[in-house]
Amino acid sequence: MPVPTTAEMAARYRISDGRRFRLSEVDPADQWGRKLKKIADEMMKQGIKRLAMLQERLYADNRWSLLLIFQAMDAAGKDGTIEHVMSGVNPQGCEVYSFKAPSSEDLDHDFLWRTSKHLPRRGHIGIFNRSYYEETLVVRVHPNILKRQQLPPALVTKNIWKERYEDINAFEKYLSRQAVVVKKFFLHVSRKEQRRRFLKRIEESGKNWKFSPTDVKERDYYDDYMKAYEDTIRNTATAWAPWHVVPADRKWLTRLVVAATVIDAIETIDPRYPDVAPEVRAEFDRLKAELEAEAAQEAAAKEKAKEKAKA
Ligand code: ATP
Ligand code: MG
């Protein structure tokens, strides 16, 4: 197998039109790319370097921003993927937000409110570790959460999920028109691999902190979640905000695919260092001459002092 380009890796798991998407089409243990395992570390190293360079251009250009949304079941590797893929980027141009269960202040607002406040500014990369997509995932799997949202009953009909998809699509379209490039990742881990990782979290003391007993309870709803993910992706994978359904049973592959997708996104934006206008360039030349003259003066004074000391 020839080494795939970043564009090919990004395209492989991309869904830009969800209408015919079936989650069963993506195997969490997908064997594609298994031959890359030997060179995965090296590819990752190079990818991280490339990403650092591209991020600097994105930042300098200061017109586009990138919003990366991560959704997954517990232990699918969201945190580790974010940590590894972003390990080379300048923290000044990148913000990560983790969205936990909403506060009472959050619940007193429309569902896009709390995430809107954390959208990336121009030139920045914003990462959402969970997002407004929880509103059609966990909220759908657990209808009692919807009850706590203080919506007037007339607005809670059987169309509520369809309406949320519509609102999300419109919101993301709006972002795309505001130069916010949106990429959404579903890290797809199998139930079996999730169990293996939970066991590791229980057995290894260094991993205990990552484990929460409620995660095991939530696992009972795995199939309901998969249905909710499938329906969500079918309805919100669009040309302007595609989903990437990334196999997550093998961490090295997940990380390679996510890194390639982020690189491809910035390469497609193709940000440029801003041009220096001719009059500004002339000013640069004048200042350069001034600074050089100052250095020459300093050197001459030093020389003179040396001669004086000798005499
Ligand atoms: P980790 O377990 O890796 O630390 P996490 O993202 O799973 O990270 P938790 O504090 O375990 O963090 O869980 C956050 C919980 O908040 C998840 O169960 C998620 O479904 C829930 N949540 C997030 N957004 C919403 C929302 N809008 N409505 C209801 N629940 C939400
Ligand atoms: Mg959790």
Tab-separated table of C-alpha atoms and ligand atoms in Angstrom:
chain	number	residue	atom	x	y	z
A	1	MET	CA	0.000	0.000	0.000
A	2	PRO	CA	1.529	3.372	-0.955
A	3	VAL	CA	1.575	5.901	1.870
A	4	PRO	CA	-1.651	7.905	1.509
A	5	THR	CA	-1.523	11.681	1.282
A	6	THR	CA	-3.074	13.778	4.046
A	7	ALA	CA	-5.884	14.695	1.649
A	8	GLU	CA	-6.603	11.003	1.022
A	9	MET	CA	-6.568	10.197	4.738
A	10	ALA	CA	-8.896	13.101	5.451
A	11	ALA	CA	-11.274	12.068	2.673
A	12	ARG	CA	-11.475	8.425	3.652
A	13	TYR	CA	-13.738	8.873	6.674
A	14	ARG	CA	-15.427	12.119	5.650
A	15	ILE	CA	-19.210	12.334	5.316
A	16	SER	CA	-20.257	15.520	3.507
A	17	ASP	CA	-23.764	14.383	2.724
A	18	GLY	CA	-25.317	12.323	5.467
A	19	ARG	CA	-28.538	11.292	3.793
A	20	ARG	CA	-27.456	7.755	2.957
A	21	PHE	CA	-25.011	7.264	5.798
A	22	ARG	CA	-25.127	4.057	7.816
A	23	LEU	CA	-22.986	3.723	10.919
A	24	SER	CA	-22.474	0.035	10.095
A	25	GLU	CA	-20.361	1.204	7.134
A	26	VAL	CA	-17.580	2.216	9.518
A	27	ASP	CA	-15.894	-0.553	11.464
A	28	PRO	CA	-14.328	0.761	14.707
A	29	ALA	CA	-11.519	-1.747	14.096
A	30	ASP	CA	-11.221	-0.888	10.391
A	31	GLN	CA	-8.176	-2.613	8.974
A	32	TRP	CA	-7.523	0.061	6.389
A	33	GLY	CA	-4.111	1.532	6.859
A	34	ARG	CA	-2.870	-1.288	9.112
A	35	LYS	CA	0.362	-1.335	7.114
A	36	LEU	CA	0.976	2.231	8.258
A	37	LYS	CA	1.415	1.113	11.849
A	38	LYS	CA	5.175	0.665	11.431
A	39	ILE	CA	5.589	4.243	10.259
A	40	ALA	CA	2.767	5.794	12.289
A	41	ASP	CA	5.099	7.433	14.833
A	42	GLU	CA	7.202	9.027	12.123
A	43	MET	CA	4.105	10.173	10.202
A	44	MET	CA	2.694	11.675	13.364
A	45	LYS	CA	5.941	13.508	14.102
A	46	GLN	CA	5.986	15.032	10.645
A	47	GLY	CA	2.274	15.833	10.815
A	48	ILE	CA	2.707	17.693	14.109
A	49	LYS	CA	5.501	19.782	12.593
A	50	ARG	CA	3.454	20.568	9.500
A	51	LEU	CA	0.484	21.520	11.642
A	52	ALA	CA	2.602	23.931	13.693
A	53	MET	CA	3.716	25.655	10.499
A	54	LEU	CA	0.193	25.845	9.111
A	55	GLN	CA	-1.195	27.162	12.381
A	56	GLU	CA	1.292	30.012	12.312
A	57	ARG	CA	0.045	30.978	8.859
A	58	LEU	CA	-3.576	30.750	9.987
A	59	TYR	CA	-2.767	32.992	12.927
A	60	ALA	CA	-0.798	35.531	10.869
A	61	ASP	CA	-3.473	35.682	8.170
A	62	ASN	CA	-6.053	36.425	10.873
A	63	ARG	CA	-9.106	35.949	8.675
A	64	TRP	CA	-10.197	32.338	9.055
A	65	SER	CA	-10.691	30.212	12.113
A	66	LEU	CA	-11.072	26.493	12.567
A	67	LEU	CA	-13.599	24.830	14.858
A	68	LEU	CA	-12.921	21.167	15.640
A	69	ILE	CA	-15.736	19.312	17.350
A	70	PHE	CA	-15.082	15.988	19.100
A	71	GLN	CA	-17.869	13.615	20.032
A	72	ALA	CA	-17.518	10.054	21.248
A	73	MET	CA	-18.505	7.467	23.808
A	74	ASP	CA	-16.449	7.391	27.013
A	75	ALA	CA	-12.917	6.003	26.589
A	76	ALA	CA	-12.959	6.406	22.808
A	77	GLY	CA	-9.879	8.607	23.099
A	78	LYS	CA	-11.075	12.186	22.677
A	79	ASP	CA	-8.694	13.576	25.279
A	80	GLY	CA	-5.655	11.622	24.099
A	81	THR	CA	-6.320	12.493	20.466
A	82	ILE	CA	-6.603	16.197	21.231
A	83	GLU	CA	-3.447	16.023	23.361
A	84	HIS	CA	-1.355	14.272	20.702
A	85	VAL	CA	-2.607	15.943	17.550
A	86	MET	CA	-2.326	19.442	18.993
A	87	SER	CA	0.962	18.874	20.838
A	88	GLY	CA	2.952	21.108	18.465
A	89	VAL	CA	0.621	24.059	18.104
A	90	ASN	CA	1.219	27.433	19.712
A	91	PRO	CA	-1.100	27.611	22.746
A	92	GLN	CA	-1.663	31.317	22.063
A	93	GLY	CA	-3.673	30.479	18.976
A	94	CYS	CA	-5.632	27.504	20.222
A	95	GLU	CA	-8.343	27.034	22.851
A	96	VAL	CA	-9.897	23.800	24.088
A	97	TYR	CA	-13.286	23.756	25.813
A	98	SER	CA	-14.807	20.703	27.456
A	99	PHE	CA	-18.553	20.823	27.782
A	100	LYS	CA	-19.880	18.882	30.727
A	101	ALA	CA	-23.460	18.596	31.930
A	102	PRO	CA	-25.053	22.056	31.597
A	103	SER	CA	-25.256	24.390	34.596
A	104	SER	CA	-28.505	26.012	35.675
A	105	GLU	CA	-27.360	29.195	33.950
A	106	ASP	CA	-26.815	27.214	30.742
A	107	LEU	CA	-30.274	25.686	31.069
A	108	ASP	CA	-31.758	29.166	31.371
A	109	HIS	CA	-30.682	29.845	27.763
A	110	ASP	CA	-31.149	28.464	24.269
A	111	PHE	CA	-29.057	25.368	23.642
A	112	LEU	CA	-26.444	27.048	21.448
A	113	TRP	CA	-25.735	29.754	23.993
A	114	ARG	CA	-23.000	28.186	26.050
A	115	THR	CA	-20.966	26.964	23.094
A	116	SER	CA	-21.367	30.210	21.109
A	117	LYS	CA	-19.456	32.067	23.789
A	118	HIS	CA	-16.403	29.935	23.069
A	119	LEU	CA	-16.235	30.056	19.288
A	120	PRO	CA	-12.680	30.618	18.042
A	121	ARG	CA	-11.643	34.143	17.134
A	122	ARG	CA	-10.119	34.842	13.721
A	123	GLY	CA	-6.792	33.125	13.207
A	124	HIS	CA	-7.456	30.675	16.050
A	125	ILE	CA	-8.216	26.994	16.341
A	126	GLY	CA	-11.102	26.212	18.698
A	127	ILE	CA	-11.591	22.705	20.001
A	128	PHE	CA	-14.870	21.543	21.484
A	129	ASN	CA	-14.488	18.418	23.591
A	130	ARG	CA	-18.228	17.564	23.397
A	131	SER	CA	-20.506	20.263	22.076
A	132	TYR	CA	-24.069	21.264	21.187
A	133	TYR	CA	-24.278	17.825	19.565
A	134	GLU	CA	-24.957	16.445	23.044
A	135	GLU	CA	-28.383	17.996	22.497
A	136	THR	CA	-29.298	15.296	20.000
A	137	LEU	CA	-27.236	12.537	21.627
A	138	VAL	CA	-27.305	12.273	25.427
A	139	VAL	CA	-30.506	14.338	25.568
A	140	ARG	CA	-32.162	11.996	23.106
A	141	VAL	CA	-30.987	8.860	24.878
A	142	HIS	CA	-32.178	10.246	28.240
A	143	PRO	CA	-35.488	12.085	27.693
A	144	ASN	CA	-35.553	13.218	31.348
A	145	ILE	CA	-32.751	15.681	30.479
A	146	LEU	CA	-35.025	17.327	27.936
A	147	LYS	CA	-37.617	17.821	30.677
A	148	ARG	CA	-35.119	19.886	32.643
A	149	GLN	CA	-34.619	22.324	29.785
A	150	GLN	CA	-37.601	24.478	30.781
A	151	LEU	CA	-39.073	24.582	27.301
A	152	PRO	CA	-42.800	25.379	27.008
A	153	PRO	CA	-44.617	22.116	26.203
A	154	ALA	CA	-45.975	23.540	22.939
A	155	LEU	CA	-42.394	23.663	21.638
A	156	VAL	CA	-41.568	20.097	22.562
A	157	THR	CA	-43.164	18.002	19.845
A	158	LYS	CA	-42.186	14.806	18.068
A	159	ASN	CA	-40.323	17.015	15.586
A	160	ILE	CA	-37.911	18.302	18.186
A	161	TRP	CA	-34.859	16.377	16.912
A	162	LYS	CA	-35.525	17.313	13.301
A	163	GLU	CA	-35.844	20.919	14.398
A	164	ARG	CA	-32.574	20.751	16.299
A	165	TYR	CA	-30.823	19.342	13.231
A	166	GLU	CA	-32.213	22.184	11.161
A	167	ASP	CA	-31.059	24.758	13.683
A	168	ILE	CA	-27.598	23.208	13.945
A	169	ASN	CA	-27.224	23.068	10.162
A	170	ALA	CA	-28.293	26.694	9.831
A	171	PHE	CA	-25.926	27.716	12.635
A	172	GLU	CA	-22.999	25.919	11.016
A	173	LYS	CA	-23.879	27.428	7.632
A	174	TYR	CA	-23.795	30.833	9.295
A	175	LEU	CA	-20.369	30.031	10.780
A	176	SER	CA	-19.061	28.945	7.384
A	177	ARG	CA	-20.154	32.308	5.977
A	178	GLN	CA	-18.265	33.970	8.805
A	179	ALA	CA	-15.011	32.215	7.866
A	180	VAL	CA	-15.245	29.658	10.666
A	181	VAL	CA	-14.365	26.296	9.132
A	182	VAL	CA	-16.180	23.529	11.020
A	183	LYS	CA	-14.963	19.912	11.162
A	184	LYS	CA	-16.740	17.354	13.304
A	185	PHE	CA	-15.241	14.112	14.519
A	186	PHE	CA	-17.054	11.081	15.850
A	187	LEU	CA	-14.425	8.765	17.320
A	188	HIS	CA	-16.124	5.440	16.872
A	189	VAL	CA	-15.056	2.876	19.480
A	190	SER	CA	-16.587	-0.583	19.736
A	191	ARG	CA	-18.351	-1.759	22.876
A	192	LYS	CA	-15.734	-4.473	23.299
A	193	GLU	CA	-12.768	-2.115	23.089
A	194	GLN	CA	-14.535	0.271	25.462
A	195	ARG	CA	-14.777	-2.541	28.035
A	196	ARG	CA	-11.082	-3.301	27.629
A	197	ARG	CA	-10.206	0.342	28.246
A	198	PHE	CA	-12.512	0.597	31.290
A	199	LEU	CA	-10.830	-2.487	32.768
A	200	LYS	CA	-7.433	-0.856	32.247
A	201	ARG	CA	-8.661	2.284	33.959
A	202	ILE	CA	-9.762	0.242	36.950
A	203	GLU	CA	-6.657	-1.939	37.105
A	204	GLU	CA	-3.926	0.654	36.543
A	205	SER	CA	-3.674	3.107	39.416
A	206	GLY	CA	-2.324	5.822	37.111
A	207	LYS	CA	-5.504	5.578	35.095
A	208	ASN	CA	-7.995	5.406	37.976
A	209	TRP	CA	-8.700	9.121	37.776
A	210	LYS	CA	-10.068	8.666	34.280
A	211	PHE	CA	-12.645	6.173	35.433
A	212	SER	CA	-16.099	7.001	36.649
A	213	PRO	CA	-18.572	4.300	37.738
A	214	THR	CA	-21.348	6.111	35.863
A	215	ASP	CA	-19.460	5.430	32.617
A	216	VAL	CA	-20.235	1.738	33.057
A	217	LYS	CA	-23.913	2.513	33.587
A	218	GLU	CA	-23.949	4.627	30.450
A	219	ARG	CA	-22.554	1.662	28.562
A	220	ASP	CA	-25.935	-0.063	28.899
A	221	TYR	CA	-27.213	2.524	26.461
A	222	TYR	CA	-24.494	1.875	23.886
A	223	ASP	CA	-26.957	0.771	21.170
A	224	ASP	CA	-29.253	3.730	21.832
A	225	TYR	CA	-26.274	6.038	21.519
A	226	MET	CA	-25.255	4.434	18.229
A	227	LYS	CA	-28.763	5.038	16.883
A	228	ALA	CA	-28.625	8.643	18.045
A	229	TYR	CA	-25.179	9.115	16.460
A	230	GLU	CA	-26.328	7.614	13.192
A	231	ASP	CA	-29.411	9.807	13.040
A	232	THR	CA	-27.413	12.890	14.022
A	233	ILE	CA	-24.762	12.274	11.374
A	234	ARG	CA	-27.360	11.485	8.706
A	235	ASN	CA	-28.995	14.824	9.375
A	236	THR	CA	-26.042	17.093	10.049
A	237	ALA	CA	-23.249	15.914	7.743
A	238	THR	CA	-23.104	18.718	5.214
A	239	ALA	CA	-20.721	20.075	2.628
A	240	TRP	CA	-20.063	23.109	4.834
A	241	ALA	CA	-19.600	21.139	8.067
A	242	PRO	CA	-18.754	17.495	7.353
A	243	TRP	CA	-18.532	14.700	9.901
A	244	HIS	CA	-15.480	12.478	10.055
A	245	VAL	CA	-16.414	9.090	11.455
A	246	VAL	CA	-13.034	7.820	12.607
A	247	PRO	CA	-12.416	4.213	13.729
A	248	ALA	CA	-11.259	4.436	17.331
A	249	ASP	CA	-10.312	0.907	18.381
A	250	ARG	CA	-6.701	1.551	17.435
A	251	LYS	CA	-5.454	4.815	18.883
A	252	TRP	CA	-2.557	5.330	16.498
A	253	LEU	CA	-4.907	5.214	13.496
A	254	THR	CA	-7.419	7.578	15.127
A	255	ARG	CA	-4.678	10.109	15.782
A	256	LEU	CA	-3.204	9.861	12.291
A	257	VAL	CA	-6.586	10.367	10.654
A	258	VAL	CA	-7.515	13.313	12.864
A	259	ALA	CA	-4.102	14.950	12.335
A	260	ALA	CA	-4.401	14.484	8.568
A	261	THR	CA	-7.895	15.978	8.606
A	262	VAL	CA	-6.815	19.060	10.537
A	263	ILE	CA	-3.804	19.549	8.264
A	264	ASP	CA	-5.990	19.131	5.189
A	265	ALA	CA	-8.481	21.675	6.558
A	266	ILE	CA	-5.832	24.372	6.977
A	267	GLU	CA	-4.191	23.509	3.668
A	268	THR	CA	-7.557	23.983	2.001
A	269	ILE	CA	-7.961	27.372	3.674
A	270	ASP	CA	-4.435	28.136	2.414
A	271	PRO	CA	-3.820	31.063	4.774
A	272	ARG	CA	-1.127	33.545	3.766
A	273	TYR	CA	1.217	35.789	5.693
A	274	PRO	CA	-0.218	39.252	5.118
A	275	ASP	CA	1.496	41.271	2.374
A	276	VAL	CA	3.528	44.262	3.448
A	277	ALA	CA	2.279	47.353	1.567
A	278	PRO	CA	4.970	49.251	-0.441
A	279	GLU	CA	4.808	52.327	1.815
A	280	VAL	CA	5.186	50.113	4.887
A	281	ARG	CA	8.108	48.317	3.199
A	282	ALA	CA	9.770	51.708	2.632
A	283	GLU	CA	9.278	52.496	6.315
A	284	PHE	CA	10.835	49.098	7.191
A	285	ASP	CA	13.894	50.000	5.079
A	286	ARG	CA	14.202	53.386	6.776
A	287	LEU	CA	13.981	51.804	10.234
A	288	LYS	CA	16.493	49.127	9.258
A	289	ALA	CA	18.976	51.816	8.234
A	290	GLU	CA	18.356	53.645	11.518
A	291	LEU	CA	18.959	50.521	13.614
A	292	GLU	CA	22.113	49.684	11.663
A	293	ALA	CA	23.435	53.218	12.097
A	294	GLU	CA	22.833	52.928	15.840
A	295	ALA	CA	24.791	49.653	15.938
A	296	ALA	CA	27.671	51.234	13.986
A	297	GLN	CA	27.743	54.192	16.366
A	298	GLU	CA	27.839	51.875	19.363
A	299	ALA	CA	30.686	49.854	17.873
A	300	ALA	CA	32.674	53.023	17.128
A	301	ALA	CA	32.176	54.305	20.698
A	302	LYS	CA	33.331	50.980	22.097
A	303	GLU	CA	36.447	51.040	19.904
A	304	LYS	CA	37.227	54.574	21.018
A	305	ALA	CA	36.875	53.630	24.705
A	306	LYS	CA	39.231	50.675	24.183
A	307	GLU	CA	41.899	52.891	22.595
A	308	LYS	CA	41.533	55.421	25.398
A	309	ALA	CA	42.043	52.675	28.002
A	310	LYS	CA	45.191	51.492	26.209
A	311	ALA	CA	46.716	54.992	26.047
B	1	ATP	P1	-13.812	12.481	30.697
B	1	ATP	O1	-14.728	11.422	31.213
B	1	ATP	O2	-12.855	11.991	29.682
B	1	ATP	O3	-13.169	13.300	31.756
B	1	ATP	P2	-16.173	13.615	29.641
B	1	ATP	O4	-16.350	14.548	28.498
B	1	ATP	O5	-16.780	12.274	29.526
B	1	ATP	O6	-14.664	13.531	29.886
B	1	ATP	P3	-17.602	13.863	32.072
B	1	ATP	O7	-17.614	14.897	33.139
B	1	ATP	O8	-17.326	12.452	32.401
B	1	ATP	O9	-16.638	14.362	30.929
B	1	ATP	O10	-18.990	13.862	31.339
B	1	ATP	C1	-19.597	14.962	30.851
B	1	ATP	C2	-21.035	14.565	30.721
B	1	ATP	O11	-21.778	15.732	30.397
B	1	ATP	C3	-21.258	13.558	29.617
B	1	ATP	O12	-21.958	12.462	30.099
B	1	ATP	C4	-22.091	14.327	28.614
B	1	ATP	O13	-23.019	13.509	27.961
B	1	ATP	C5	-22.745	15.350	29.495
B	1	ATP	N1	-23.181	16.522	28.730
B	1	ATP	C6	-22.455	17.324	27.955
B	1	ATP	N2	-23.230	18.236	27.350
B	1	ATP	C7	-24.488	18.006	27.750
B	1	ATP	C8	-25.728	18.606	27.485
B	1	ATP	N3	-25.835	19.634	26.662
B	1	ATP	N4	-26.801	18.108	28.092
B	1	ATP	C9	-26.688	17.063	28.930
B	1	ATP	N5	-25.554	16.453	29.227
B	1	ATP	C10	-24.459	16.913	28.645
B	2	MG	MG	-16.770	10.803	31.073
